[in-house]
mmCIF file of C-alpha atoms and ligand atoms in Angstrom:
data_model
loop_
_atom_site.group_PDB
_atom_site.id
_atom_site.type_symbol
_atom_site.label_atom_id
_atom_site.label_comp_id
_atom_site.label_asym_id
_atom_site.label_seq_id
_atom_site.Cartn_x
_atom_site.Cartn_y
_atom_site.Cartn_z
ATOM 1 C CA MET A 1 22.123 0.556 34.480
ATOM 2 C CA GLN A 2 20.014 -2.452 33.494
ATOM 3 C CA THR A 3 19.924 -3.397 29.824
ATOM 4 C CA THR A 4 16.975 -5.188 28.227
ATOM 5 C CA VAL A 5 17.097 -6.641 24.742
ATOM 6 C CA ILE A 6 13.769 -7.091 22.977
ATOM 7 C CA HIS A 7 13.643 -9.518 20.046
ATOM 8 C CA ALA A 8 10.595 -9.083 17.802
ATOM 9 C CA SER A 9 9.400 -10.557 14.528
ATOM 10 C CA ARG A 10 8.546 -7.037 13.431
ATOM 11 C CA ILE A 11 9.276 -3.530 14.701
ATOM 12 C CA LEU A 12 7.316 -0.524 13.452
ATOM 13 C CA THR A 13 9.227 2.620 14.394
ATOM 14 C CA PRO A 14 6.496 3.613 13.052
ATOM 15 C CA GLU A 15 7.997 5.276 9.953
ATOM 16 C CA GLU A 16 10.084 2.208 9.185
ATOM 17 C CA GLU A 17 9.428 -1.514 9.393
ATOM 18 C CA ILE A 18 12.201 -3.808 10.614
ATOM 19 C CA SER A 19 11.666 -7.542 10.442
ATOM 20 C CA ASP A 20 13.500 -9.865 12.851
ATOM 21 C CA GLY A 21 14.509 -6.830 14.820
ATOM 22 C CA ILE A 22 16.152 -6.072 18.108
ATOM 23 C CA ILE A 23 15.618 -3.122 20.419
ATOM 24 C CA VAL A 24 18.221 -2.436 23.089
ATOM 25 C CA VAL A 25 16.902 -0.573 26.142
ATOM 26 C CA GLU A 26 19.253 0.953 28.683
ATOM 27 C CA GLY A 27 17.609 2.369 31.765
ATOM 28 C CA SER A 28 14.622 4.388 30.578
ATOM 29 C CA ARG A 29 15.853 5.023 27.008
ATOM 30 C CA ILE A 30 16.279 3.189 23.739
ATOM 31 C CA ALA A 31 19.987 2.661 23.120
ATOM 32 C CA GLY A 32 19.803 0.976 19.739
ATOM 33 C CA LEU A 33 17.688 -0.916 17.237
ATOM 34 C CA GLY A 34 17.992 -2.753 13.964
ATOM 35 C CA HIS A 35 17.863 -6.102 12.223
ATOM 36 C CA ARG A 36 19.211 -8.868 14.453
ATOM 37 C CA ASP A 37 22.264 -9.368 12.215
ATOM 38 C CA THR A 38 23.306 -5.750 12.620
ATOM 39 C CA ILE A 39 22.997 -5.328 16.388
ATOM 40 C CA SER A 40 25.491 -6.717 18.880
ATOM 41 C CA VAL A 41 23.696 -7.797 22.023
ATOM 42 C CA PRO A 42 25.365 -6.556 25.204
ATOM 43 C CA ALA A 43 26.453 -9.231 27.690
ATOM 44 C CA GLY A 44 24.380 -9.556 30.858
ATOM 45 C CA ALA A 45 21.248 -8.089 29.280
ATOM 46 C CA ILE A 46 17.759 -9.357 30.071
ATOM 47 C CA ASP A 47 16.200 -10.911 26.956
ATOM 48 C CA TYR A 48 12.546 -10.454 26.088
ATOM 49 C CA VAL A 49 11.480 -12.564 23.156
ATOM 50 C CA ALA A 50 8.388 -11.367 21.291
ATOM 51 C CA ALA A 51 8.262 -14.146 18.700
ATOM 52 C CA GLY A 52 5.481 -13.642 16.173
ATOM 53 C CA MET A 53 4.762 -10.199 17.633
ATOM 54 C CA THR A 54 4.976 -6.625 16.401
ATOM 55 C CA VAL A 55 6.563 -3.996 18.622
ATOM 56 C CA VAL A 56 5.305 -0.443 18.139
ATOM 57 C CA PRO A 57 5.856 2.801 20.090
ATOM 58 C CA GLY A 58 3.673 3.394 23.119
ATOM 59 C CA PHE A 59 0.443 5.253 22.347
ATOM 60 C CA VAL A 60 0.145 8.967 23.101
ATOM 61 C CA ASP A 61 -3.352 10.130 24.116
ATOM 62 C CA VAL A 62 -3.832 13.900 23.922
ATOM 63 C CA HIS A 63 -7.431 13.872 25.177
ATOM 64 C CA ILE A 64 -8.288 11.750 28.176
ATOM 65 C CA HIS A 65 -10.218 12.527 31.360
ATOM 66 C CA GLY A 66 -9.738 9.382 33.394
ATOM 67 C CA ALA A 67 -9.754 5.592 33.664
ATOM 68 C CA GLY A 68 -9.952 2.824 36.224
ATOM 69 C CA GLY A 69 -12.751 4.505 38.188
ATOM 70 C CA HIS A 70 -10.943 7.833 38.595
ATOM 71 C CA ASP A 71 -10.987 11.252 36.954
ATOM 72 C CA VAL A 72 -7.800 13.293 36.475
ATOM 73 C CA MET A 73 -9.536 16.235 38.170
ATOM 74 C CA GLU A 74 -9.363 14.375 41.475
ATOM 75 C CA GLY A 75 -5.698 15.321 41.263
ATOM 76 C CA SER A 76 -4.629 12.869 43.970
ATOM 77 C CA THR A 77 -1.694 10.487 43.780
ATOM 78 C CA ARG A 78 -4.041 7.547 44.267
ATOM 79 C CA ALA A 79 -6.330 8.587 41.394
ATOM 80 C CA LEU A 80 -3.507 9.429 38.991
ATOM 81 C CA ASP A 81 -1.583 6.240 39.841
ATOM 82 C CA ARG A 82 -4.672 4.186 39.118
ATOM 83 C CA ILE A 83 -5.350 5.985 35.815
ATOM 84 C CA THR A 84 -1.764 5.744 34.559
ATOM 85 C CA SER A 85 -1.450 2.063 35.513
ATOM 86 C CA LEU A 86 -4.688 1.061 33.846
ATOM 87 C CA LEU A 87 -3.917 2.948 30.639
ATOM 88 C CA ALA A 88 -0.485 1.343 30.381
ATOM 89 C CA ARG A 89 -2.174 -2.053 30.187
ATOM 90 C CA HIS A 90 -3.892 -0.841 27.010
ATOM 91 C CA GLY A 91 -0.683 0.423 25.450
ATOM 92 C CA THR A 92 -1.035 4.114 26.302
ATOM 93 C CA THR A 93 2.346 5.214 27.632
ATOM 94 C CA SER A 94 1.874 9.010 27.480
ATOM 95 C CA LEU A 95 -1.207 11.077 28.130
ATOM 96 C CA VAL A 96 -2.276 14.672 28.321
ATOM 97 C CA ALA A 97 -4.516 14.822 31.401
ATOM 98 C CA THR A 98 -7.707 16.540 30.305
ATOM 99 C CA THR A 99 -9.978 18.664 32.485
ATOM 100 C CA VAL A 100 -13.678 19.297 31.884
ATOM 101 C CA THR A 101 -15.449 22.580 32.511
ATOM 102 C CA ALA A 102 -15.768 23.302 36.232
ATOM 103 C CA PRO A 103 -15.725 26.438 38.407
ATOM 104 C CA VAL A 104 -12.384 28.273 38.175
ATOM 105 C CA GLU A 105 -11.305 27.564 41.759
ATOM 106 C CA GLU A 106 -12.108 23.889 41.469
ATOM 107 C CA THR A 107 -10.175 23.659 38.198
ATOM 108 C CA ARG A 108 -7.205 25.387 39.822
ATOM 109 C CA ARG A 109 -7.156 22.884 42.674
ATOM 110 C CA SER A 110 -7.240 20.020 40.170
ATOM 111 C CA LEU A 111 -4.413 21.545 38.145
ATOM 112 C CA GLU A 112 -2.281 21.979 41.258
ATOM 113 C CA GLY A 113 -2.813 18.332 42.169
ATOM 114 C CA ILE A 114 -1.924 17.067 38.694
ATOM 115 C CA ALA A 115 1.145 19.335 38.512
ATOM 116 C CA ARG A 116 2.367 18.159 41.922
ATOM 117 C CA TYR A 117 2.054 14.557 40.755
ATOM 118 C CA VAL A 118 3.894 15.196 37.479
ATOM 119 C CA ARG A 119 6.746 17.066 39.176
ATOM 120 C CA ALA A 120 7.125 14.315 41.797
ATOM 121 C CA HIS A 121 7.399 11.690 39.062
ATOM 122 C CA GLU A 122 9.893 13.604 36.945
ATOM 123 C CA ASN A 123 12.608 12.874 39.439
ATOM 124 C CA ALA A 124 11.473 9.355 40.227
ATOM 125 C CA ASP A 125 14.086 6.739 41.075
ATOM 126 C CA GLU A 126 15.691 4.851 38.261
ATOM 127 C CA VAL A 127 13.141 2.584 36.621
ATOM 128 C CA ARG A 128 13.813 -1.111 36.620
ATOM 129 C CA PRO A 129 12.586 -3.626 34.042
ATOM 130 C CA GLU A 130 10.617 -5.455 36.727
ATOM 131 C CA SER A 131 8.765 -2.274 37.781
ATOM 132 C CA ARG A 132 5.099 -1.958 36.927
ATOM 133 C CA PRO A 133 4.444 -0.087 33.663
ATOM 134 C CA GLN A 134 2.768 3.253 34.195
ATOM 135 C CA ALA A 135 1.817 5.845 31.591
ATOM 136 C CA GLU A 136 3.467 9.245 31.899
ATOM 137 C CA ILE A 137 1.426 12.421 32.199
ATOM 138 C CA VAL A 138 3.174 14.666 29.680
ATOM 139 C CA GLY A 139 0.987 17.714 30.107
ATOM 140 C CA ILE A 140 -2.487 19.039 30.758
ATOM 141 C CA HIS A 141 -5.287 19.721 28.297
ATOM 142 C CA LEU A 142 -7.817 22.359 29.359
ATOM 143 C CA GLU A 143 -11.136 21.351 27.797
ATOM 144 C CA GLY A 144 -13.162 24.290 28.962
ATOM 145 C CA PRO A 145 -14.388 26.578 30.331
ATOM 146 C CA PHE A 146 -14.062 28.702 27.133
ATOM 147 C CA LEU A 147 -16.594 26.719 25.102
ATOM 148 C CA SER A 148 -19.783 27.469 23.179
ATOM 149 C CA LYS A 149 -23.074 27.091 25.057
ATOM 150 C CA ALA A 150 -24.694 25.865 21.862
ATOM 151 C CA ARG A 151 -22.084 23.102 21.404
ATOM 152 C CA ARG A 152 -21.171 22.408 25.004
ATOM 153 C CA GLY A 153 -22.034 18.687 24.903
ATOM 154 C CA VAL A 154 -22.076 17.667 28.571
ATOM 155 C CA HIS A 155 -19.921 20.527 29.865
ATOM 156 C CA PRO A 156 -21.957 22.188 32.658
ATOM 157 C CA PRO A 157 -23.472 25.436 31.264
ATOM 158 C CA GLU A 158 -23.191 27.369 34.533
ATOM 159 C CA ALA A 159 -19.403 26.984 34.576
ATOM 160 C CA LEU A 160 -18.759 27.990 30.938
ATOM 161 C CA ALA A 161 -16.844 31.261 30.714
ATOM 162 C CA ARG A 162 -15.896 33.964 28.226
ATOM 163 C CA PRO A 163 -12.321 33.675 27.016
ATOM 164 C CA SER A 164 -10.077 35.553 29.407
ATOM 165 C CA ILE A 165 -6.304 35.865 29.343
ATOM 166 C CA GLU A 166 -6.403 36.502 33.080
ATOM 167 C CA THR A 167 -8.242 33.258 33.822
ATOM 168 C CA LEU A 168 -6.036 31.304 31.430
ATOM 169 C CA ASP A 169 -2.922 32.679 33.135
ATOM 170 C CA LYS A 170 -4.325 31.573 36.500
ATOM 171 C CA PHE A 171 -4.711 28.060 35.116
ATOM 172 C CA VAL A 172 -1.245 28.049 33.600
ATOM 173 C CA GLU A 173 0.207 29.138 36.928
ATOM 174 C CA ALA A 174 -1.758 26.536 38.922
ATOM 175 C CA ALA A 175 -0.594 23.897 36.420
ATOM 176 C CA ASP A 176 3.029 24.940 36.940
ATOM 177 C CA GLY A 177 3.397 25.605 33.220
ATOM 178 C CA LEU A 178 2.215 22.121 32.212
ATOM 179 C CA VAL A 179 -0.741 23.259 30.070
ATOM 180 C CA ARG A 180 -0.016 21.832 26.612
ATOM 181 C CA ILE A 181 -3.427 22.088 24.950
ATOM 182 C CA LEU A 182 -6.246 24.606 25.298
ATOM 183 C CA THR A 183 -9.606 23.888 23.693
ATOM 184 C CA VAL A 184 -11.583 26.981 22.797
ATOM 185 C CA ALA A 185 -14.639 28.025 20.787
ATOM 186 C CA PRO A 186 -13.196 30.813 18.603
ATOM 187 C CA GLU A 187 -16.514 32.596 18.009
ATOM 188 C CA LEU A 188 -16.735 33.708 21.643
ATOM 189 C CA PRO A 189 -15.914 37.315 22.519
ATOM 190 C CA ASP A 190 -12.189 37.941 23.092
ATOM 191 C CA ALA A 191 -11.317 34.424 21.892
ATOM 192 C CA MET A 192 -8.871 35.682 19.242
ATOM 193 C CA LYS A 193 -6.820 37.623 21.798
ATOM 194 C CA MET A 194 -6.669 34.593 24.081
ATOM 195 C CA ILE A 195 -5.720 32.290 21.182
ATOM 196 C CA ALA A 196 -2.813 34.547 20.220
ATOM 197 C CA HIS A 197 -1.735 34.792 23.870
ATOM 198 C CA ALA A 198 -1.797 31.010 24.345
ATOM 199 C CA ALA A 199 -0.066 30.265 21.038
ATOM 200 C CA ALA A 200 2.723 32.714 21.918
ATOM 201 C CA ARG A 201 3.252 30.680 25.094
ATOM 202 C CA LYS A 202 3.630 27.461 23.086
ATOM 203 C CA ILE A 203 0.261 26.114 24.169
ATOM 204 C CA VAL A 204 -1.412 24.144 21.371
ATOM 205 C CA VAL A 205 -4.703 25.897 20.731
ATOM 206 C CA ALA A 206 -7.424 23.443 19.760
ATOM 207 C CA LEU A 207 -10.766 24.392 18.271
ATOM 208 C CA GLY A 208 -13.668 22.544 19.778
ATOM 209 C CA HIS A 209 -17.126 22.694 21.333
ATOM 210 C CA THR A 210 -17.738 25.378 18.767
ATOM 211 C CA ASP A 211 -20.396 26.788 16.489
ATOM 212 C CA ALA A 212 -17.827 28.719 14.461
ATOM 213 C CA ASP A 213 -18.542 29.406 10.821
ATOM 214 C CA TYR A 214 -15.804 29.067 8.214
ATOM 215 C CA ASP A 215 -14.546 32.662 8.523
ATOM 216 C CA GLN A 216 -14.405 32.523 12.318
ATOM 217 C CA ALA A 217 -12.494 29.255 12.193
ATOM 218 C CA ARG A 218 -10.080 30.693 9.601
ATOM 219 C CA ALA A 219 -9.484 33.750 11.789
ATOM 220 C CA ALA A 220 -8.682 31.451 14.728
ATOM 221 C CA ILE A 221 -6.172 29.534 12.608
ATOM 222 C CA GLU A 222 -4.611 32.844 11.539
ATOM 223 C CA ALA A 223 -4.403 33.774 15.241
ATOM 224 C CA GLY A 224 -2.497 30.566 16.013
ATOM 225 C CA ALA A 225 -4.950 27.678 16.496
ATOM 226 C CA ARG A 226 -3.414 24.446 15.118
ATOM 227 C CA HIS A 227 -5.480 21.567 16.458
ATOM 228 C CA SER A 228 -9.089 20.577 17.015
ATOM 229 C CA VAL A 229 -10.732 18.179 19.392
ATOM 230 C CA HIS A 230 -13.021 15.237 18.629
ATOM 231 C CA PHE A 231 -13.717 16.012 14.976
ATOM 232 C CA TYR A 232 -17.451 16.215 14.118
ATOM 233 C CA ASN A 233 -18.494 15.978 17.791
ATOM 234 C CA ALA A 234 -19.720 19.200 19.417
ATOM 235 C CA MET A 235 -18.999 21.123 16.203
ATOM 236 C CA ARG A 236 -21.242 23.087 13.844
ATOM 237 C CA ALA A 237 -22.146 20.608 11.107
ATOM 238 C CA PHE A 238 -20.809 20.839 7.561
ATOM 239 C CA SER A 239 -23.001 22.039 4.749
ATOM 240 C CA HIS A 240 -21.994 22.713 1.162
ATOM 241 C CA ARG A 241 -23.111 26.348 1.429
ATOM 242 C CA ASP A 242 -21.921 26.763 5.006
ATOM 243 C CA PRO A 243 -18.747 24.681 5.381
ATOM 244 C CA GLY A 244 -18.139 26.030 8.875
ATOM 245 C CA ILE A 245 -15.408 24.857 11.173
ATOM 246 C CA VAL A 246 -15.484 21.362 9.641
ATOM 247 C CA GLY A 247 -14.684 22.827 6.222
ATOM 248 C CA ALA A 248 -11.909 25.011 7.667
ATOM 249 C CA ILE A 249 -10.206 22.059 9.358
ATOM 250 C CA LEU A 250 -10.572 19.707 6.410
ATOM 251 C CA THR A 251 -8.925 22.171 4.058
ATOM 252 C CA ASP A 252 -5.948 23.291 6.175
ATOM 253 C CA PRO A 253 -2.969 20.902 6.196
ATOM 254 C CA GLU A 254 -1.376 22.757 9.149
ATOM 255 C CA VAL A 255 -4.276 21.943 11.446
ATOM 256 C CA THR A 256 -4.409 18.550 13.129
ATOM 257 C CA THR A 257 -7.546 17.008 14.509
ATOM 258 C CA GLU A 258 -8.493 14.253 16.912
ATOM 259 C CA VAL A 259 -11.117 11.687 16.144
ATOM 260 C CA ILE A 260 -12.778 9.396 18.687
ATOM 261 C CA ALA A 261 -12.703 6.096 16.796
ATOM 262 C CA ASP A 262 -15.016 4.116 19.083
ATOM 263 C CA LEU A 263 -17.544 3.935 16.215
ATOM 264 C CA VAL A 264 -20.145 5.410 18.586
ATOM 265 C CA HIS A 265 -19.094 9.068 18.531
ATOM 266 C CA VAL A 266 -18.469 9.009 14.782
ATOM 267 C CA ALA A 267 -19.728 6.521 12.190
ATOM 268 C CA GLY A 268 -17.067 4.583 10.311
ATOM 269 C CA PRO A 269 -17.767 6.157 6.884
ATOM 270 C CA ALA A 270 -17.476 9.643 8.455
ATOM 271 C CA ILE A 271 -13.995 8.696 9.688
ATOM 272 C CA GLN A 272 -13.194 7.548 6.132
ATOM 273 C CA VAL A 273 -14.396 10.920 4.799
ATOM 274 C CA LEU A 274 -12.148 12.702 7.304
ATOM 275 C CA LEU A 275 -9.116 10.609 6.339
ATOM 276 C CA GLY A 276 -9.936 10.932 2.650
ATOM 277 C CA ALA A 277 -9.887 14.705 2.932
ATOM 278 C CA LYS A 278 -7.001 15.174 5.350
ATOM 279 C CA GLY A 279 -4.799 12.177 4.621
ATOM 280 C CA PHE A 280 -2.765 10.318 7.208
ATOM 281 C CA ASP A 281 -0.506 13.030 8.604
ATOM 282 C CA THR A 282 -2.931 15.225 10.523
ATOM 283 C CA VAL A 283 -5.597 12.979 12.040
ATOM 284 C CA LEU A 284 -4.843 11.705 15.557
ATOM 285 C CA LEU A 285 -6.557 8.984 17.499
ATOM 286 C CA ALA A 286 -7.637 10.268 20.908
ATOM 287 C CA SER A 287 -9.853 8.474 23.371
ATOM 288 C CA ASP A 288 -11.779 11.192 25.289
ATOM 289 C CA GLY A 289 -11.858 8.374 27.853
ATOM 290 C CA ILE A 290 -13.482 8.925 31.236
ATOM 291 C CA ALA A 291 -13.261 7.250 34.667
ATOM 292 C CA ALA A 292 -15.347 4.308 33.422
ATOM 293 C CA THR A 293 -12.579 3.248 31.025
ATOM 294 C CA GLY A 294 -11.509 -0.279 31.892
ATOM 295 C CA MET A 295 -14.414 -0.671 34.326
ATOM 296 C CA ALA A 296 -17.834 -2.335 34.360
ATOM 297 C CA ASP A 297 -21.017 -0.472 33.370
ATOM 298 C CA GLY A 298 -22.376 1.748 36.141
ATOM 299 C CA ARG A 299 -22.302 5.313 37.421
ATOM 300 C CA TYR A 300 -19.133 7.404 37.312
ATOM 301 C CA ARG A 301 -18.015 11.003 37.778
ATOM 302 C CA LEU A 302 -16.772 13.180 34.948
ATOM 303 C CA GLY A 303 -15.316 16.304 36.525
ATOM 304 C CA ASN A 304 -18.041 17.188 39.001
ATOM 305 C CA PHE A 305 -21.089 15.606 37.393
ATOM 306 C CA GLU A 306 -22.446 12.093 37.075
ATOM 307 C CA VAL A 307 -22.359 9.880 34.015
ATOM 308 C CA THR A 308 -24.118 6.571 33.407
ATOM 309 C CA VAL A 309 -22.308 3.911 31.415
ATOM 310 C CA LYS A 310 -24.324 1.225 29.639
ATOM 311 C CA GLU A 311 -22.679 -1.266 27.289
ATOM 312 C CA GLY A 312 -19.565 0.869 27.434
ATOM 313 C CA ILE A 313 -21.380 4.029 26.235
ATOM 314 C CA ALA A 314 -21.194 6.987 28.632
ATOM 315 C CA GLN A 315 -24.114 9.429 28.807
ATOM 316 C CA ASN A 316 -25.225 12.230 31.108
ATOM 317 C CA SER A 317 -28.740 12.536 32.585
ATOM 318 C CA GLU A 318 -30.007 14.123 29.327
ATOM 319 C CA GLY A 319 -28.709 11.205 27.274
ATOM 320 C CA LYS A 320 -25.850 13.178 25.700
ATOM 321 C CA LEU A 321 -22.580 11.336 25.023
ATOM 322 C CA ALA A 322 -20.216 12.062 27.904
ATOM 323 C CA GLY A 323 -16.769 11.031 26.770
ATOM 324 C CA SER A 324 -15.958 7.436 25.984
ATOM 325 C CA THR A 325 -14.567 4.239 27.435
ATOM 326 C CA LEU A 326 -12.298 3.824 24.437
ATOM 327 C CA THR A 327 -8.645 2.896 24.745
ATOM 328 C CA LEU A 328 -6.172 3.548 21.959
ATOM 329 C CA ASP A 329 -5.441 -0.138 21.314
ATOM 330 C CA ARG A 330 -9.105 -0.536 20.385
ATOM 331 C CA ALA A 331 -9.055 2.711 18.372
ATOM 332 C CA VAL A 332 -6.150 1.306 16.326
ATOM 333 C CA ARG A 333 -8.084 -1.915 15.669
ATOM 334 C CA ASN A 334 -11.225 0.047 14.775
ATOM 335 C CA VAL A 335 -9.560 2.225 12.137
ATOM 336 C CA MET A 336 -7.772 -0.821 10.703
ATOM 337 C CA ALA A 337 -11.191 -2.429 10.300
ATOM 338 C CA LEU A 338 -12.100 0.648 8.206
ATOM 339 C CA GLY A 339 -9.213 -0.084 5.854
ATOM 340 C CA VAL A 340 -6.408 1.969 7.421
ATOM 341 C CA SER A 341 -3.013 0.238 7.224
ATOM 342 C CA LEU A 342 -1.259 -0.919 10.386
ATOM 343 C CA LYS A 343 1.469 1.646 9.820
ATOM 344 C CA ASP A 344 -0.944 4.558 9.430
ATOM 345 C CA ALA A 345 -3.100 3.413 12.344
ATOM 346 C CA VAL A 346 -0.041 3.225 14.587
ATOM 347 C CA ARG A 347 1.221 6.625 13.390
ATOM 348 C CA MET A 348 -2.162 8.164 14.276
ATOM 349 C CA ALA A 349 -1.771 6.931 17.849
ATOM 350 C CA THR A 350 1.951 7.592 18.330
ATOM 351 C CA ILE A 351 4.212 9.898 16.344
ATOM 352 C CA LEU A 352 1.489 12.293 15.177
ATOM 353 C CA PRO A 353 0.143 13.143 18.644
ATOM 354 C CA ALA A 354 3.695 13.287 20.044
ATOM 355 C CA ARG A 355 4.706 15.798 17.362
ATOM 356 C CA ARG A 356 1.620 17.888 17.916
ATOM 357 C CA ILE A 357 2.493 18.454 21.557
ATOM 358 C CA GLY A 358 6.162 19.128 20.884
ATOM 359 C CA LEU A 359 7.585 15.748 21.949
ATOM 360 C CA ALA A 360 9.058 14.708 18.599
ATOM 361 C CA GLY A 361 12.155 12.561 19.075
ATOM 362 C CA LYS A 362 11.234 11.622 22.661
ATOM 363 C CA LYS A 363 7.773 10.057 22.503
ATOM 364 C CA GLY A 364 5.734 8.185 19.910
ATOM 365 C CA LEU A 365 8.637 6.589 18.074
ATOM 366 C CA ILE A 366 11.227 3.839 18.419
ATOM 367 C CA ALA A 367 14.599 5.491 17.903
ATOM 368 C CA GLU A 368 17.916 5.752 19.623
ATOM 369 C CA GLY A 369 17.636 8.223 22.484
ATOM 370 C CA ALA A 370 13.832 8.148 22.628
ATOM 371 C CA ASP A 371 12.055 7.072 25.811
ATOM 372 C CA ALA A 372 11.666 3.291 26.014
ATOM 373 C CA ASP A 373 7.884 3.349 25.656
ATOM 374 C CA LEU A 374 6.941 0.196 23.757
ATOM 375 C CA VAL A 375 3.896 -1.932 23.034
ATOM 376 C CA VAL A 376 4.027 -5.577 22.012
ATOM 377 C CA LEU A 377 1.085 -6.463 19.762
ATOM 378 C CA THR A 378 -0.208 -9.883 18.801
ATOM 379 C CA PRO A 379 -1.108 -10.559 15.138
ATOM 380 C CA GLU A 380 -4.703 -9.630 16.160
ATOM 381 C CA MET A 381 -3.404 -6.251 17.432
ATOM 382 C CA ARG A 382 -4.022 -7.142 21.069
ATOM 383 C CA VAL A 383 -1.619 -5.777 23.654
ATOM 384 C CA ALA A 384 0.669 -8.587 24.866
ATOM 385 C CA GLY A 385 3.168 -6.472 26.774
ATOM 386 C CA VAL A 386 4.032 -2.866 27.547
ATOM 387 C CA MET A 387 7.182 -1.019 28.547
ATOM 388 C CA THR A 388 7.034 2.495 29.955
ATOM 389 C CA ARG A 389 10.356 4.314 30.210
ATOM 390 C CA GLY A 390 12.170 1.031 30.667
ATOM 391 C CA ALA A 391 9.700 -0.491 33.150
ATOM 392 C CA GLY A 392 7.870 -3.698 32.273
ATOM 393 C CA LEU A 393 8.643 -6.572 29.906
ATOM 394 C CA ALA A 394 10.874 -8.280 32.471
HETATM 395 ZN ZN1 ZN B 401 -15.300 17.368 24.566
#
């Protein structure tokens, strides 16, 4: 097995900061880390010197539809290879492939394609340091079809559906059990039954695209919902006499939420309000990125409809925001510009999302035994190098 030794001015695990640190990578895993005086460097290892740099865990994106000109719903090896390669260049080493609302049969075909790809890569040949870094698809996020018509955003109205355990089970089966997150509007008929069913199957139930009032949102949390997608966006707005879903999420420490920190979907001060209310343990950075991510302005597909991207802002034909072109490296820089510390910004993009989807100890942290998913950041927080499960940084 090949061993790589990474020397960095600073390592953020992210819970701990190690200066003048060393990370030892064996194969696809981290074999050791610590201050350079405490770690014995194995003979014959490849050295990677990140002088003046900070090494952090690879970013974990729990809400992403595509990148590099492709949408995850294409489900082909070519599309998913392109998406995972492009995202790795921006420091994202794990992602939850996210569908948009589409007819049931079409969604099933997409899920089968994604599942086939994930299963084929699970038993991939041993990674080598000189291999190309590629993000890992660690699950599937179903964003739709069980969403509110009133808060559907760009999800096609004709394909929205009432919550149905039967339909959900079809999706879970097509996805070969890889569904990790289900977004649902809890005020819809039969939503509570479906939420309980999904939660019992260890699917993270996320509230989103919803017009739920406070009591409906509370009932959903009681039924097992623990997460919410793109906070503020496609949600009933907060009012002091009608706190709604926003009030329910802000006041429950068990419920995590994503925020799209591109400073287009949500204004900076609104992100500060969110963090002020919820603190730094339950707010995750997610991109909601679409095919246009990493590409020039132009026309792209999102699921089965068209989106126009101008100056990096994606909109449908009605001018509604249609996902983003955000990458998590930029999201980290954006929240730091709002006053969030490097440590908290990195936690929001790494260990917190990894924990939410049940990958604590494996993803989103630098620790012995964890996957060797690493990002080398310049002092300006630009990505200078990426390792995905031991590949890259040679
Ligand atoms: Zn959405």
